[in-house]
Amino acid sequence: GDSVTQMEGPVTLSEEAFLTINCTYTATGYPSLFWYVQYPGEGLQLLLKATKADDKGSNKGFEATYRKETTSFHLEKGSVQVSDSAVYFCALSITGTASKLTFGTGTRLQVML
Amino acid sequence: EADIYQTPRYLVIGTGKKITLECSQTMGHDKMYWYQQDPGMELHLIHYSYGVNSTEKGDLSSESTVSRIRTEHFPLTLESARPSHTSQYLCASSELVRGYGYTFGSGTRLTVV
């Protein structure tokens, strides 16, 4: 079945450090890929997405590139801020009448001053 | 502004009580979902709906029930709450379009004492 594997956290960084959160997937079809962010006490918000191979999704300084050859969608940011502290979820969906998002287990990021 | 609303945000209730968690969306989405999120952050799909009068059980077995009488409304009911039901419940909706993703509500944090 479809699955998403993301690196375990927590990830603790100093402000302005470079961030990478790894995400790999297995899928029976041709998935769309997503990163969601969950701030404390809130629901999930769509951060970025990519729908085909080699597409790069970007938002708020975060980027991720859809790599079909390595089945990966790693999240990166060049300089993190304290306000980026949150839980990040990688997800995939296969379009169809039963298309549901399959989520990874989430990675908690804590950014320190 | 198109959005998805969950009420209440927080609920503390005694064992054996009946509760209904409300979820409404103003985007006209056909597909709606309920997730249970455990303290370890992992998301578990417990119910989903493709449209009015359509409901399906998700990947995680749940004692809760749902109904979909109107497109915009997808309430979740627990007939007799137990401490094991203590969790965060997240509602989401989506379009059946490749790469659309989900829009999430802010969640209901339920505590059963």
GROMACS .gro file of N, CA, C and O in nm, chain A residues 17-105:
model
  356
   17ALA      N    1   1.974   2.865   1.122
   17ALA     CA    2   2.035   2.742   1.073
   17ALA      C    3   1.959   2.690   0.951
   17ALA      O    4   1.844   2.728   0.925
   18PHE      N    5   2.025   2.599   0.878
   18PHE     CA    6   1.964   2.535   0.761
   18PHE      C    7   1.884   2.414   0.806
   18PHE      O    8   1.928   2.336   0.890
   19LEU      N    9   1.766   2.400   0.747
   19LEU     CA   10   1.676   2.291   0.785
   19LEU      C   11   1.658   2.193   0.669
   19LEU      O   12   1.633   2.234   0.555
   20THR      N   13   1.668   2.065   0.700
   20THR     CA   14   1.623   1.960   0.610
   20THR      C   15   1.541   1.860   0.689
   20THR      O   16   1.588   1.813   0.794
   21ILE      N   17   1.422   1.830   0.642
   21ILE     CA   18   1.342   1.720   0.697
   21ILE      C   19   1.319   1.622   0.584
   21ILE      O   20   1.258   1.655   0.482
   22ASN      N   21   1.369   1.500   0.602
   22ASN     CA   22   1.361   1.400   0.496
   22ASN      C   23   1.223   1.335   0.489
   22ASN      O   24   1.159   1.309   0.592
   23CYS      N   25   1.180   1.309   0.366
   23CYS     CA   26   1.053   1.240   0.342
   23CYS      C   27   1.070   1.151   0.219
   23CYS      O   28   1.112   1.198   0.113
   24THR      N   29   1.038   1.025   0.234
   24THR     CA   30   1.036   0.931   0.121
   24THR      C   31   0.901   0.864   0.118
   24THR      O   32   0.830   0.858   0.219
   25TYR      N   33   0.864   0.813   0.002
   25TYR     CA   34   0.731   0.756  -0.013
   25TYR      C   35   0.735   0.629  -0.096
   25TYR      O   36   0.828   0.604  -0.171
   26THR      N   37   0.632   0.548  -0.078
   26THR     CA   38   0.601   0.438  -0.169
   26THR      C   39   0.456   0.456  -0.212
   26THR      O   40   0.370   0.490  -0.130
   27ALA      N   41   0.432   0.437  -0.341
   27ALA     CA   42   0.298   0.460  -0.393
   27ALA      C   43   0.270   0.365  -0.509
   27ALA      O   44   0.358   0.338  -0.590
   28THR      N   45   0.145   0.321  -0.517
   28THR     CA   46   0.106   0.230  -0.624
   28THR      C   47   0.080   0.304  -0.755
   28THR      O   48   0.085   0.247  -0.861
   29GLY      N   49   0.051   0.432  -0.746
   29GLY     CA   50   0.025   0.512  -0.865
   29GLY      C   51   0.120   0.630  -0.872
   29GLY      O   52   0.232   0.624  -0.822
   30TYR      N   53   0.074   0.737  -0.932
   30TYR     CA   54   0.155   0.858  -0.953
   30TYR      C   55   0.101   0.964  -0.854
   30TYR      O   56   0.003   1.030  -0.883
   31PRO      N   57   0.168   0.978  -0.740
   31PRO     CA   58   0.109   1.062  -0.635
   31PRO      C   59   0.132   1.211  -0.652
   31PRO      O   60   0.224   1.253  -0.722
   32SER      N   61   0.049   1.289  -0.588
   32SER     CA   62   0.080   1.427  -0.556
   32SER      C   63   0.139   1.428  -0.417
   32SER      O   64   0.104   1.346  -0.332
   33LEU      N   65   0.231   1.522  -0.392
   33LEU     CA   66   0.303   1.525  -0.264
   33LEU      C   67   0.281   1.658  -0.194
   33LEU      O   68   0.271   1.763  -0.261
   34PHE      N   69   0.276   1.653  -0.062
   34PHE     CA   70   0.241   1.770   0.018
   34PHE      C   71   0.329   1.778   0.142
   34PHE      O   72   0.372   1.676   0.195
   35TRP      N   73   0.349   1.900   0.190
   35TRP     CA   74   0.397   1.924   0.324
   35TRP      C   75   0.293   2.009   0.397
   35TRP      O   76   0.249   2.113   0.344
   36TYR      N   77   0.254   1.962   0.516
   36TYR     CA   78   0.165   2.037   0.603
   36TYR      C   79   0.242   2.079   0.729
   36TYR      O   80   0.333   2.009   0.772
   37VAL      N   81   0.197   2.189   0.788
   37VAL     CA   82   0.258   2.236   0.913
   37VAL      C   83   0.148   2.252   1.017
   37VAL      O   84   0.036   2.295   0.986
   38GLN      N   85   0.179   2.212   1.140
   38GLN     CA   86   0.085   2.225   1.251
   38GLN      C   87   0.150   2.303   1.363
   38GLN      O   88   0.244   2.255   1.427
   39TYR      N   89   0.102   2.425   1.386
   39TYR     CA   90   0.150   2.506   1.497
   39TYR      C   91   0.079   2.462   1.625
   39TYR      O   92  -0.031   2.406   1.619
   40PRO      N   93   0.139   2.489   1.740
   40PRO     CA   94   0.081   2.441   1.867
   40PRO      C   95  -0.065   2.480   1.884
   40PRO      O   96  -0.101   2.597   1.865
   41GLY      N   97  -0.148   2.382   1.915
   41GLY     CA   98  -0.289   2.408   1.942
   41GLY      C   99  -0.374   2.432   1.819
   41GLY      O  100  -0.491   2.469   1.832
   42GLU      N  101  -0.317   2.410   1.701
   42GLU     CA  102  -0.391   2.439   1.578
   42GLU      C  103  -0.410   2.313   1.493
   42GLU      O  104  -0.355   2.208   1.523
   43GLY      N  105  -0.490   2.326   1.388
   43GLY     CA  106  -0.502   2.221   1.289
   43GLY      C  107  -0.386   2.228   1.192
   43GLY      O  108  -0.293   2.308   1.208
   44LEU      N  109  -0.390   2.144   1.089
   44LEU     CA  110  -0.283   2.143   0.990
   44LEU      C  111  -0.309   2.247   0.882
   44LEU      O  112  -0.423   2.269   0.841
   45GLN      N  113  -0.201   2.309   0.834
   45GLN     CA  114  -0.210   2.404   0.724
   45GLN      C  115  -0.122   2.353   0.609
   45GLN      O  116  -0.011   2.305   0.633
   46LEU      N  117  -0.173   2.366   0.488
   46LEU     CA  118  -0.092   2.328   0.373
   46LEU      C  119   0.026   2.425   0.360
   46LEU      O  120   0.007   2.547   0.355
   47LEU      N  121   0.146   2.371   0.356
   47LEU     CA  122   0.266   2.454   0.344
   47LEU      C  123   0.309   2.465   0.197
   47LEU      O  124   0.332   2.573   0.146
   48LEU      N  125   0.318   2.351   0.129
   48LEU     CA  126   0.353   2.350  -0.012
   48LEU      C  127   0.317   2.216  -0.072
   48LEU      O  128   0.290   2.119   0.001
   49LYS      N  129   0.318   2.210  -0.204
   49LYS     CA  130   0.282   2.086  -0.271
   49LYS      C  131   0.350   2.077  -0.407
   49LYS      O  132   0.397   2.179  -0.460
   50ALA      N  133   0.352   1.955  -0.464
   50ALA     CA  134   0.401   1.931  -0.598
   50ALA      C  135   0.322   1.817  -0.658
   50ALA      O  136   0.295   1.717  -0.590
   51THR      N  137   0.284   1.830  -0.783
   51THR     CA  138   0.195   1.732  -0.843
   51THR      C  139   0.261   1.645  -0.949
   51THR      O  140   0.202   1.546  -0.993
   52LYS      N  141   0.384   1.680  -0.991
   52LYS     CA  142   0.452   1.593  -1.087
   52LYS      C  143   0.601   1.597  -1.065
   52LYS      O  144   0.654   1.688  -1.000
   53ALA      N  145   0.667   1.498  -1.123
   53ALA     CA  146   0.811   1.483  -1.102
   53ALA      C  147   0.887   1.609  -1.143
   53ALA      O  148   0.853   1.673  -1.242
   54ASP      N  149   0.987   1.642  -1.061
   54ASP     CA  150   1.077   1.757  -1.079
   54ASP      C  151   1.010   1.891  -1.046
   54ASP      O  152   1.077   1.995  -1.050
   55ASP      N  153   0.882   1.891  -1.011
   55ASP     CA  154   0.818   2.013  -0.964
   55ASP      C  155   0.880   2.053  -0.831
   55ASP      O  156   0.911   1.969  -0.747
   56LYS      N  157   0.894   2.183  -0.809
   56LYS     CA  158   0.939   2.235  -0.680
   56LYS      C  159   0.825   2.314  -0.619
   56LYS      O  160   0.776   2.410  -0.679
   57GLY      N  161   0.783   2.274  -0.499
   57GLY     CA  162   0.687   2.352  -0.424
   57GLY      C  163   0.761   2.448  -0.332
   57GLY      O  164   0.867   2.413  -0.280
   58SER      N  165   0.707   2.568  -0.312
   58SER     CA  166   0.774   2.663  -0.224
   58SER      C  167   0.671   2.754  -0.159
   58SER      O  168   0.567   2.786  -0.217
   59ASN      N  169   0.705   2.797  -0.036
   59ASN     CA  170   0.616   2.885   0.038
   59ASN      C  171   0.689   2.928   0.165
   59ASN      O  172   0.749   2.845   0.235
   60LYS      N  173   0.683   3.054   0.199
   60LYS     CA  174   0.739   3.109   0.324
   60LYS      C  175   0.886   3.072   0.341
   60LYS      O  176   0.933   3.054   0.454
   61GLY      N  177   0.960   3.061   0.234
   61GLY     CA  178   1.101   3.027   0.242
   61GLY      C  179   1.130   2.878   0.244
   61GLY      O  180   1.246   2.836   0.236
   62PHE      N  181   1.028   2.797   0.256
   62PHE     CA  182   1.042   2.650   0.252
   62PHE      C  183   1.035   2.603   0.107
   62PHE      O  184   0.962   2.660   0.025
   63GLU      N  185   1.108   2.497   0.077
   63GLU     CA  186   1.106   2.437  -0.056
   63GLU      C  187   1.110   2.286  -0.047
   63GLU      O  188   1.167   2.231   0.049
   64ALA      N  189   1.053   2.220  -0.147
   64ALA     CA  190   1.066   2.075  -0.159
   64ALA      C  191   1.052   2.039  -0.306
   64ALA      O  192   0.967   2.094  -0.376
   65THR      N  193   1.136   1.947  -0.353
   65THR     CA  194   1.134   1.906  -0.492
   65THR      C  195   1.090   1.761  -0.504
   65THR      O  196   1.140   1.674  -0.433
   66TYR      N  197   0.998   1.735  -0.592
   66TYR     CA  198   0.942   1.602  -0.618
   66TYR      C  199   1.045   1.523  -0.698
   66TYR      O  200   1.068   1.548  -0.816
   67ARG      N  201   1.108   1.424  -0.634
   67ARG     CA  202   1.211   1.343  -0.696
   67ARG      C  203   1.157   1.202  -0.716
   67ARG      O  204   1.155   1.121  -0.623
   68LYS      N  205   1.115   1.174  -0.839
   68LYS     CA  206   1.056   1.042  -0.866
   68LYS      C  207   1.161   0.933  -0.859
   68LYS      O  208   1.136   0.820  -0.815
   69GLU      N  209   1.284   0.965  -0.904
   69GLU     CA  210   1.388   0.861  -0.911
   69GLU      C  211   1.430   0.812  -0.773
   69GLU      O  212   1.470   0.698  -0.757
   70THR      N  213   1.419   0.899  -0.674
   70THR     CA  214   1.454   0.860  -0.536
   70THR      C  215   1.331   0.852  -0.447
   70THR      O  216   1.343   0.828  -0.326
   71THR      N  217   1.213   0.866  -0.506
   71THR     CA  218   1.084   0.868  -0.432
   71THR      C  219   1.094   0.952  -0.306
   71THR      O  220   1.066   0.906  -0.193
   72SER      N  221   1.138   1.077  -0.323
   72SER     CA  222   1.159   1.164  -0.207
   72SER      C  223   1.096   1.301  -0.228
   72SER      O  224   1.070   1.344  -0.342
   73PHE      N  225   1.075   1.370  -0.117
   73PHE     CA  226   1.016   1.505  -0.119
   73PHE      C  227   1.066   1.576   0.006
   73PHE      O  228   0.990   1.613   0.094
   74HIS      N  229   1.195   1.598   0.016
   74HIS     CA  230   1.256   1.654   0.135
   74HIS      C  231   1.225   1.802   0.149
   74HIS      O  232   1.234   1.879   0.052
   75LEU      N  233   1.195   1.842   0.271
   75LEU     CA  234   1.164   1.982   0.301
   75LEU      C  235   1.291   2.055   0.343
   75LEU      O  236   1.367   2.004   0.427
   76GLU      N  237   1.312   2.176   0.288
   76GLU     CA  238   1.432   2.253   0.320
   76GLU      C  239   1.396   2.399   0.343
   76GLU      O  240   1.300   2.452   0.284
   77LYS      N  241   1.476   2.461   0.430
   77LYS     CA  242   1.468   2.606   0.447
   77LYS      C  243   1.607   2.656   0.479
   77LYS      O  244   1.677   2.598   0.563
   78GLY      N  245   1.645   2.764   0.416
   78GLY     CA  246   1.782   2.811   0.429
   78GLY      C  247   1.814   2.873   0.563
   78GLY      O  248   1.927   2.865   0.612
   79SER      N  249   1.715   2.935   0.628
   79SER     CA  250   1.741   3.006   0.753
   79SER      C  251   1.613   3.003   0.836
   79SER      O  252   1.519   3.078   0.809
   80VAL      N  253   1.613   2.917   0.937
   80VAL     CA  254   1.490   2.902   1.016
   80VAL      C  255   1.478   3.012   1.121
   80VAL      O  256   1.577   3.070   1.165
   81GLN      N  257   1.354   3.037   1.160
   81GLN     CA  258   1.323   3.135   1.264
   81GLN      C  259   1.252   3.065   1.379
   81GLN      O  260   1.196   2.955   1.361
   82VAL      N  261   1.250   3.130   1.495
   82VAL     CA  262   1.180   3.073   1.609
   82VAL      C  263   1.034   3.045   1.574
   82VAL      O  264   0.976   2.945   1.618
   83SER      N  265   0.975   3.129   1.492
   83SER     CA  266   0.834   3.115   1.455
   83SER      C  267   0.808   2.993   1.366
   83SER      O  268   0.692   2.957   1.342
   84ASP      N  269   0.913   2.928   1.318
   84ASP     CA  270   0.897   2.805   1.239
   84ASP      C  271   0.880   2.681   1.327
   84ASP      O  272   0.855   2.572   1.276
   85SER      N  273   0.893   2.698   1.456
   85SER     CA  274   0.877   2.585   1.548
   85SER      C  275   0.735   2.530   1.536
   85SER      O  276   0.637   2.601   1.557
   86ALA      N  277   0.725   2.404   1.500
   86ALA     CA  278   0.595   2.343   1.470
   86ALA      C  279   0.620   2.196   1.440
   86ALA      O  280   0.733   2.147   1.446
   87VAL      N  281   0.511   2.126   1.408
   87VAL     CA  282   0.522   1.988   1.361
   87VAL      C  283   0.495   1.987   1.210
   87VAL      O  284   0.400   2.050   1.164
   88TYR      N  285   0.581   1.917   1.136
   88TYR     CA  286   0.572   1.914   0.991
   88TYR      C  287   0.536   1.772   0.946
   88TYR      O  288   0.597   1.674   0.988
   89PHE      N  289   0.434   1.764   0.859
   89PHE     CA  290   0.385   1.636   0.808
   89PHE      C  291   0.403   1.630   0.657
   89PHE      O  292   0.360   1.720   0.585
   90CYS      N  293   0.465   1.522   0.612
   90CYS     CA  294   0.471   1.492   0.469
   90CYS      C  295   0.352   1.403   0.434
   90CYS      O  296   0.309   1.321   0.517
   91ALA      N  297   0.296   1.419   0.314
   91ALA     CA  298   0.179   1.342   0.278
   91ALA      C  299   0.174   1.319   0.128
   91ALA      O  300   0.235   1.394   0.050
   92LEU      N  301   0.101   1.217   0.088
   92LEU     CA  302   0.078   1.191  -0.054
   92LEU      C  303  -0.068   1.158  -0.079
   92LEU      O  304  -0.139   1.113   0.011
   93SER      N  305  -0.111   1.179  -0.201
   93SER     CA  306  -0.244   1.135  -0.243
   93SER      C  307  -0.237   1.083  -0.385
   93SER      O  308  -0.159   1.133  -0.467
   94ILE      N  309  -0.318   0.980  -0.410
   94ILE     CA  310  -0.333   0.924  -0.544
   94ILE      C  311  -0.471   0.965  -0.590
   94ILE      O  312  -0.571   0.933  -0.525
   95THR      N  313  -0.481   1.037  -0.699
   95THR     CA  314  -0.610   1.088  -0.744
   95THR      C  315  -0.701   0.974  -0.784
   95THR      O  316  -0.661   0.880  -0.851
   96GLY      N  317  -0.826   0.984  -0.742
   96GLY     CA  318  -0.926   0.884  -0.775
   96GLY      C  319  -1.045   0.904  -0.685
   96GLY      O  320  -1.042   0.986  -0.594
   97THR      N  321  -1.149   0.829  -0.703
   97THR     CA  322  -1.268   0.849  -0.620
   97THR      C  323  -1.241   0.821  -0.474
   97THR      O  324  -1.308   0.873  -0.386
   98ALA      N  325  -1.141   0.737  -0.449
   98ALA     CA  326  -1.108   0.708  -0.309
   98ALA      C  327  -0.981   0.778  -0.267
   98ALA      O  328  -0.915   0.734  -0.173
   99SER      N  329  -0.944   0.885  -0.334
   99SER     CA  330  -0.817   0.949  -0.303
   99SER      C  331  -0.821   1.009  -0.163
   99SER      O  332  -0.902   1.095  -0.133
  100LYS      N  333  -0.733   0.957  -0.079
  100LYS     CA  334  -0.720   1.011   0.056
  100LYS      C  335  -0.573   1.045   0.076
  100LYS      O  336  -0.486   0.983   0.018
  101LEU      N  337  -0.549   1.141   0.162
  101LEU     CA  338  -0.411   1.173   0.196
  101LEU      C  339  -0.355   1.066   0.289
  101LEU      O  340  -0.420   1.025   0.384
  102THR      N  341  -0.236   1.021   0.258
  102THR     CA  342  -0.161   0.933   0.348
  102THR      C  343  -0.051   1.018   0.411
  102THR      O  344   0.031   1.076   0.340
  103PHE      N  345  -0.051   1.025   0.543
  103PHE     CA  346   0.042   1.112   0.616
  103PHE      C  347   0.160   1.034   0.671
  103PHE      O  348   0.148   0.916   0.707
  104GLY      N  349   0.274   1.102   0.681
  104GLY     CA  350   0.383   1.052   0.762
  104GLY      C  351   0.352   1.076   0.908
  104GLY      O  352   0.248   1.133   0.944
  105THR      N  353   0.442   1.035   0.995
  105THR     CA  354   0.416   1.042   1.139
  105THR      C  355   0.446   1.178   1.199
  105THR      O  356   0.419   1.199   1.316
   0.00000   0.00000   0.00000
